PDB file of C-alpha atoms in Angstrom:
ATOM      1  CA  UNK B  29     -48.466 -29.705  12.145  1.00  0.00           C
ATOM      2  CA  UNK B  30     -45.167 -28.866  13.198  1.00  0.00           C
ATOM      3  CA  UNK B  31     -43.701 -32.413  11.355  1.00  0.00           C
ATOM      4  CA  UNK B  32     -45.101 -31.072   7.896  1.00  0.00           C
ATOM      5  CA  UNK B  33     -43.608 -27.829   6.918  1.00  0.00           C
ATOM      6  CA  UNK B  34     -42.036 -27.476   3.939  1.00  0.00           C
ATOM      7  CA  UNK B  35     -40.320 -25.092   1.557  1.00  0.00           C
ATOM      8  CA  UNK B  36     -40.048 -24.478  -2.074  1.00  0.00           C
ATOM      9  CA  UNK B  37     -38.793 -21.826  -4.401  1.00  0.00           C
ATOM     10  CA  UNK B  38     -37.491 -21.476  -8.198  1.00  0.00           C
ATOM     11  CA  UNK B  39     -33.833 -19.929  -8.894  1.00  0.00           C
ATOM     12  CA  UNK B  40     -32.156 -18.166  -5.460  1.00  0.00           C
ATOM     13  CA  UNK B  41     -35.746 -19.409  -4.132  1.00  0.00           C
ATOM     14  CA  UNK B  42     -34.536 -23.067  -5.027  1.00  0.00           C
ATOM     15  CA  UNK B  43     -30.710 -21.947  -4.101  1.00  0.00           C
ATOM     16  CA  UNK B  44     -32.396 -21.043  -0.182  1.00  0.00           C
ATOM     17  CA  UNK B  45     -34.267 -24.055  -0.199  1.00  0.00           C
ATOM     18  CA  UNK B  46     -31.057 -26.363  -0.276  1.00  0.00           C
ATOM     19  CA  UNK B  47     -29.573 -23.502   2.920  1.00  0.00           C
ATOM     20  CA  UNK B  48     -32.395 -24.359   4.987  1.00  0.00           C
ATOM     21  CA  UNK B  49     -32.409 -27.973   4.143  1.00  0.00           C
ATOM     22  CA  UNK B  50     -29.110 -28.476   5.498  1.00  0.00           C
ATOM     23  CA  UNK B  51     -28.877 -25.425   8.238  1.00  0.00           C
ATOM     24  CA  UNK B  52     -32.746 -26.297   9.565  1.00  0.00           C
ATOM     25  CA  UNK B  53     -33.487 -29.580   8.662  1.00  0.00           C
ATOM     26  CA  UNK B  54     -34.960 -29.871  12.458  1.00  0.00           C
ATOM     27  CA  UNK B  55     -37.280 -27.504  11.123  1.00  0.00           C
ATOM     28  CA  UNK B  56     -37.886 -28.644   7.865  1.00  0.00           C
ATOM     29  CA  UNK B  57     -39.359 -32.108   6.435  1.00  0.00           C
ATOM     30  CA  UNK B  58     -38.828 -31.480   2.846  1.00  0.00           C
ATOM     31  CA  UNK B  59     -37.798 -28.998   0.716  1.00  0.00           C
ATOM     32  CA  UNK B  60     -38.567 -28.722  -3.415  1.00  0.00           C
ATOM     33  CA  UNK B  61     -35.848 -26.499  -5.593  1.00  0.00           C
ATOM     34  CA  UNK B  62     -36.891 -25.728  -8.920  1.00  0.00           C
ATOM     35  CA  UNK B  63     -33.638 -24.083 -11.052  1.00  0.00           C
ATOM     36  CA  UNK B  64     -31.880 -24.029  -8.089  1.00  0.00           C
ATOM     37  CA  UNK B  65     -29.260 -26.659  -7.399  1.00  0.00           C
ATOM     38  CA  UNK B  66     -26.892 -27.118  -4.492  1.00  0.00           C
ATOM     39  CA  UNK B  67     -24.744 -24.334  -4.002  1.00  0.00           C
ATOM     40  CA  UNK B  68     -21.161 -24.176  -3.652  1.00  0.00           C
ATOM     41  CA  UNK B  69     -21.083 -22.349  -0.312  1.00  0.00           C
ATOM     42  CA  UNK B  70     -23.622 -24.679   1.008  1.00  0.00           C
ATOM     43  CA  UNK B  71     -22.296 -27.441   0.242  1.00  0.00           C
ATOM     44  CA  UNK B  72     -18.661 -26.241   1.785  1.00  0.00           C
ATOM     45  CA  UNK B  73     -20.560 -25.267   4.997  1.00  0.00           C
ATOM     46  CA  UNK B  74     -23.456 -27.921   5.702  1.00  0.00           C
ATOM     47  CA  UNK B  75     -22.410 -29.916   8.715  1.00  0.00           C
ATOM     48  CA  UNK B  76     -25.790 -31.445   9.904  1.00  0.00           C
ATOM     49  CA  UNK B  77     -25.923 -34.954  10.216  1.00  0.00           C
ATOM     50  CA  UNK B  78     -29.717 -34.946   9.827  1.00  0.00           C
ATOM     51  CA  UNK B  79     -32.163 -36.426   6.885  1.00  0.00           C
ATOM     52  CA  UNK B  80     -34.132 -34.108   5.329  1.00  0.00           C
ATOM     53  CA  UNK B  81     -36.348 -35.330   1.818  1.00  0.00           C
ATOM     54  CA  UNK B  82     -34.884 -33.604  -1.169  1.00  0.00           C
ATOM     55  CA  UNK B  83     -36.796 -32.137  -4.340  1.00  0.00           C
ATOM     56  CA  UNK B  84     -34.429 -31.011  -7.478  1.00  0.00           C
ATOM     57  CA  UNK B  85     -36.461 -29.807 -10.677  1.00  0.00           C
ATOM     58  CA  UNK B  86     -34.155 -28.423 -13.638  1.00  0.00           C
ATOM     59  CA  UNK B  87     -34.384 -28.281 -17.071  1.00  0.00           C
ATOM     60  CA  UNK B  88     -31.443 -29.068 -19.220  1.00  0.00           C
ATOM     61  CA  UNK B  89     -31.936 -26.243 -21.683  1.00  0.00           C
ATOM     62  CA  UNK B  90     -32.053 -23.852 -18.404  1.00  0.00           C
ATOM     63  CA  UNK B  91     -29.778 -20.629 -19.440  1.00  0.00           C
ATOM     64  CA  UNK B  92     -30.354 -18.656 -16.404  1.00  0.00           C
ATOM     65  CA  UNK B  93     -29.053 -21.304 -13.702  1.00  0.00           C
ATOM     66  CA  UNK B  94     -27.191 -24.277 -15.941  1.00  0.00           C
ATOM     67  CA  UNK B  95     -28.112 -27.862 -15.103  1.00  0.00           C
ATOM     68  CA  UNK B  96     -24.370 -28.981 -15.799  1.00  0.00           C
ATOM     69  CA  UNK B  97     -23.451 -26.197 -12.750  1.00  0.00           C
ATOM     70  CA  UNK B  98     -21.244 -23.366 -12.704  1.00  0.00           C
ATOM     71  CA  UNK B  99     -17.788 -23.811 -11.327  1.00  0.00           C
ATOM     72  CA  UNK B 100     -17.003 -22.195  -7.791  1.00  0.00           C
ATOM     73  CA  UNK B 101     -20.625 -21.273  -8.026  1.00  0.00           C
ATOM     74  CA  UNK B 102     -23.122 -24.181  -7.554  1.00  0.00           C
ATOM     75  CA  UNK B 103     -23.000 -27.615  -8.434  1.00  0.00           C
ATOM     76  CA  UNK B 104     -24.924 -29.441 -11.266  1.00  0.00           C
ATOM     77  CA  UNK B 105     -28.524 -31.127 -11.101  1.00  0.00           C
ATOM     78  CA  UNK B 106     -27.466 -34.765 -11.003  1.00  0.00           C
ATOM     79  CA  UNK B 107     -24.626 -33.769  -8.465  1.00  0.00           C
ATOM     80  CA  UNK B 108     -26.927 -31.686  -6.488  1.00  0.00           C
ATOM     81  CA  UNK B 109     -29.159 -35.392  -6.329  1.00  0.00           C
ATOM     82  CA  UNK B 110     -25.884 -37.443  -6.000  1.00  0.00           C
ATOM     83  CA  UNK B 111     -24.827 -35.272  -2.815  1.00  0.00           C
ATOM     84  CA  UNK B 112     -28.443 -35.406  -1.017  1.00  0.00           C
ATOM     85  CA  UNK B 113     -28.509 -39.219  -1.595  1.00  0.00           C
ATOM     86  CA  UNK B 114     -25.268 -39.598  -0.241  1.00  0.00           C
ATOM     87  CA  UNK B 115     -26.022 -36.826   2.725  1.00  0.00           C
ATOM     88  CA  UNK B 116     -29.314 -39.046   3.465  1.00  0.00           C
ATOM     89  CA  UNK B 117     -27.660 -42.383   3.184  1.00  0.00           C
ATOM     90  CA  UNK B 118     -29.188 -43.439   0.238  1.00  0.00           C
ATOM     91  CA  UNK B 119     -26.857 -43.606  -2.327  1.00  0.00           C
ATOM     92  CA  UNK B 120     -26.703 -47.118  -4.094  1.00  0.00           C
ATOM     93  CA  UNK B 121     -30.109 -48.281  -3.065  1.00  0.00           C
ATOM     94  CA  UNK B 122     -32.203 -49.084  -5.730  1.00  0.00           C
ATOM     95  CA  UNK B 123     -33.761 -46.116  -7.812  1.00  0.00           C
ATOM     96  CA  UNK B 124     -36.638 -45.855  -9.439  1.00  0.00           C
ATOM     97  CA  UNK B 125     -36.921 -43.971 -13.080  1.00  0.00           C
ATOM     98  CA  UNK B 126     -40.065 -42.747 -15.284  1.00  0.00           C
ATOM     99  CA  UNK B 127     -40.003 -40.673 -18.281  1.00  0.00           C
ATOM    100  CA  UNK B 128     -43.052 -38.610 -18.488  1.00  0.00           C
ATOM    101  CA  UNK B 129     -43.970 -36.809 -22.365  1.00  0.00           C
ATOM    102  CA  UNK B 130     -47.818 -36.431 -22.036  1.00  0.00           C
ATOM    103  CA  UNK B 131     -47.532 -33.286 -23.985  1.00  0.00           C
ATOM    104  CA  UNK B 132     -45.938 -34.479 -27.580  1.00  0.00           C
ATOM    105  CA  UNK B 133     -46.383 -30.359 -28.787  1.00  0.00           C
ATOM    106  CA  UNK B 134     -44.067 -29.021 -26.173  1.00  0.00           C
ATOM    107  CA  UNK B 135     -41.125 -30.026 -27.266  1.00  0.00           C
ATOM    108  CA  UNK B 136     -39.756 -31.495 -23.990  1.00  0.00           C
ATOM    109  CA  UNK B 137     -39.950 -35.027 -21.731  1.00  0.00           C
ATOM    110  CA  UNK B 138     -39.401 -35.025 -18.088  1.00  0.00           C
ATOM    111  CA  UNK B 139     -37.555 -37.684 -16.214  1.00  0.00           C
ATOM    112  CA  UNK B 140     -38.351 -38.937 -12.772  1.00  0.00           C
ATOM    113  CA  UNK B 141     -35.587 -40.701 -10.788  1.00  0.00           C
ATOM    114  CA  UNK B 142     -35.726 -41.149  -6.871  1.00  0.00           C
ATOM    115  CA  UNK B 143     -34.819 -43.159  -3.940  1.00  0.00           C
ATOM    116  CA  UNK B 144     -36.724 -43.537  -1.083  1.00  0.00           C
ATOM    117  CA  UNK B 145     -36.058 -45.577   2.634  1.00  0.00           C
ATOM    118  CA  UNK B 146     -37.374 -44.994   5.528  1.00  0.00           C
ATOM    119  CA  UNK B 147     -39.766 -42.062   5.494  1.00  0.00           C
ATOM    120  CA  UNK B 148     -36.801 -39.800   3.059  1.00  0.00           C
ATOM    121  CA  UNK B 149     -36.802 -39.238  -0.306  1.00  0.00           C
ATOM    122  CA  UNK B 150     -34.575 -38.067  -2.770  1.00  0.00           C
ATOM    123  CA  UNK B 151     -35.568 -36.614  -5.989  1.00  0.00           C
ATOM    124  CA  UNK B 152     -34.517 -35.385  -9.735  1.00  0.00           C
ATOM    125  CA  UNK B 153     -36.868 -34.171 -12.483  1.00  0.00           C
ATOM    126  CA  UNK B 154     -35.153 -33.496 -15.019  1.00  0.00           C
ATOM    127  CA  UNK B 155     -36.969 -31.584 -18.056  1.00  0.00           C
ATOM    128  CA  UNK B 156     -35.477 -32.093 -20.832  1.00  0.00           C
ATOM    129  CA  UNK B 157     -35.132 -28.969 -23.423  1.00  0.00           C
ATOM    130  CA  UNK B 158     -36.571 -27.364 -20.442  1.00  0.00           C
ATOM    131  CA  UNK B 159     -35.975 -23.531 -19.298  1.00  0.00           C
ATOM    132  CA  UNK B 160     -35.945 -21.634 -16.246  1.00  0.00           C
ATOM    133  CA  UNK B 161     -39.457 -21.584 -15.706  1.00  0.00           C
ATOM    134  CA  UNK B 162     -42.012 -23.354 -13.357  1.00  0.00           C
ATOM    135  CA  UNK B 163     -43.413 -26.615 -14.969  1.00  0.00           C
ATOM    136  CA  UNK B 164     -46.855 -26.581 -15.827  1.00  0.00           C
ATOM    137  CA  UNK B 165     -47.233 -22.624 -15.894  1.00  0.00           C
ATOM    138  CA  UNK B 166     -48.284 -20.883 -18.926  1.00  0.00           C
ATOM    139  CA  UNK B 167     -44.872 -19.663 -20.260  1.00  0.00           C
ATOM    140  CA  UNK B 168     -44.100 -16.240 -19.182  1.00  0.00           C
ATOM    141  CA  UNK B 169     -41.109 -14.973 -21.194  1.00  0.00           C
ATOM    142  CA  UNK B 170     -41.745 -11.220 -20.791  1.00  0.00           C
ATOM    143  CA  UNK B 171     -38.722 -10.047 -22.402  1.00  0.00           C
ATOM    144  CA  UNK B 172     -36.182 -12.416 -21.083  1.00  0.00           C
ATOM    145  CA  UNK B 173     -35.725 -15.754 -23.167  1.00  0.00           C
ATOM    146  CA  UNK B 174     -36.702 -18.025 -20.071  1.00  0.00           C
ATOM    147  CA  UNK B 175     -37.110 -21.124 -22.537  1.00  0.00           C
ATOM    148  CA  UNK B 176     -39.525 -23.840 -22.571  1.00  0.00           C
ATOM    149  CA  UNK B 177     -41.762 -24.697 -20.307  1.00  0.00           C
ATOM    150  CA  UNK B 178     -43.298 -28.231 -20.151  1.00  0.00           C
ATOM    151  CA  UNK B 179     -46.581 -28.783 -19.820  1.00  0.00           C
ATOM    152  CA  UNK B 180     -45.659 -32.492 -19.369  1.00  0.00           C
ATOM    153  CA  UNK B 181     -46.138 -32.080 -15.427  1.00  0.00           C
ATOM    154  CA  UNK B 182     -47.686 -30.220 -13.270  1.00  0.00           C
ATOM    155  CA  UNK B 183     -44.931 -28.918 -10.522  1.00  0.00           C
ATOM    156  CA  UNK B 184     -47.730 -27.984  -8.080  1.00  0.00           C
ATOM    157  CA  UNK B 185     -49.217 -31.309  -8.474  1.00  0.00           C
ATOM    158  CA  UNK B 186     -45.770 -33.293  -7.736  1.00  0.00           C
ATOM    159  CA  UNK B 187     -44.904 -31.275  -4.683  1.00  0.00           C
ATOM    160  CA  UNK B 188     -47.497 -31.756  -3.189  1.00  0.00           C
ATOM    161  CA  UNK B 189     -47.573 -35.442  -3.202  1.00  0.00           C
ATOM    162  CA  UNK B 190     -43.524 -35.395  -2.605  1.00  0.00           C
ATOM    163  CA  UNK B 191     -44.314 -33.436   0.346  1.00  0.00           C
ATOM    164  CA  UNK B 192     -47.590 -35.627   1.334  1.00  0.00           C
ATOM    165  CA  UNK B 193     -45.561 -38.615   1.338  1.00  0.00           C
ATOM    166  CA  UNK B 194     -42.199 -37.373   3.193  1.00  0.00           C
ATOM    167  CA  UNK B 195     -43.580 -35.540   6.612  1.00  0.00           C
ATOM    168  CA  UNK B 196     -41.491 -36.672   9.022  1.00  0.00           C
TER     169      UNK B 196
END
């Protein structure tokens, strides 16, 4: 189904997501970044006019890719959502929010907030106290502090439906 591919990917996986999102978006019906937001160089060179359904996952405790950004770099999580809502024509529509903590013993809570109109949707999880890891993994800090990982979601689980419900 040539209207349903996707693409996902965690740090520069997530960082190439958000190139082919707005370089391919012909190509492309969604894409899902985990620790990856917009970067700079994207941002400075996207010039497709086309809508393409947005993913952001990041958690705020991330040390390897910060969710406040890095100047000249890559922008923030919430500005990385803020830009693809504007991009898609979305921005001031009316958003919907859920905060998810089914796991009290993880010490994190994850926050939904998205827009959606007319078969797009943009997209920020935000995991709170959350690391540079994949939600809903077993943590795998082999000797590099990733930080937590929540076991509030399961990433796999989301994307999929995110994807299901935005083939375009």
């Amino acid at each position: 189904d040539d209207k349903a591919i996707f693409a996902t990917g965690l740090s520069r996986g997530g960082f190439f997501c958000h190139r082919l999102a707005a370089e391919m978006p012909n190509d492309f019906a969604a894409i899902a970044s985990i620790g990856g937001p917009l970067p700079d160089s994207v941002k400075f060179y996207h010039r497709a006019d086309n809508r393409i359904s947005v993913l952001q996952v990041h958690g705020t405790a991330d040390e390897v890719v910060k969710y406040d950004g890095k100047a000249n770099a890559y922008a923030s999580a919430p500005a990385t959502y803020t830009y693809w809502l504007t991009h898609n024509g979305l921005a001031g529509q009316k958003e919907s929010k859920k905060v998810l903590n089914a796991n009290k013993k993880d010490s994190t809570s994850v926050t939904v907030q998205e827009i959606s109109d007319k078969g797009i949707t943009v997209s920020l999880v935000t995991v709170e106290n959350g690391g540079h890891t994949w939600p809903g993994s077993a943590p795998f800090n082999i000797g590099y502090p990733l930080g937590n990982t929540t076991a509030d979601i399961d990433i796999n689980e989301m994307m999929w439906s995110f994807f299901s419900k935005n083939r375009t």
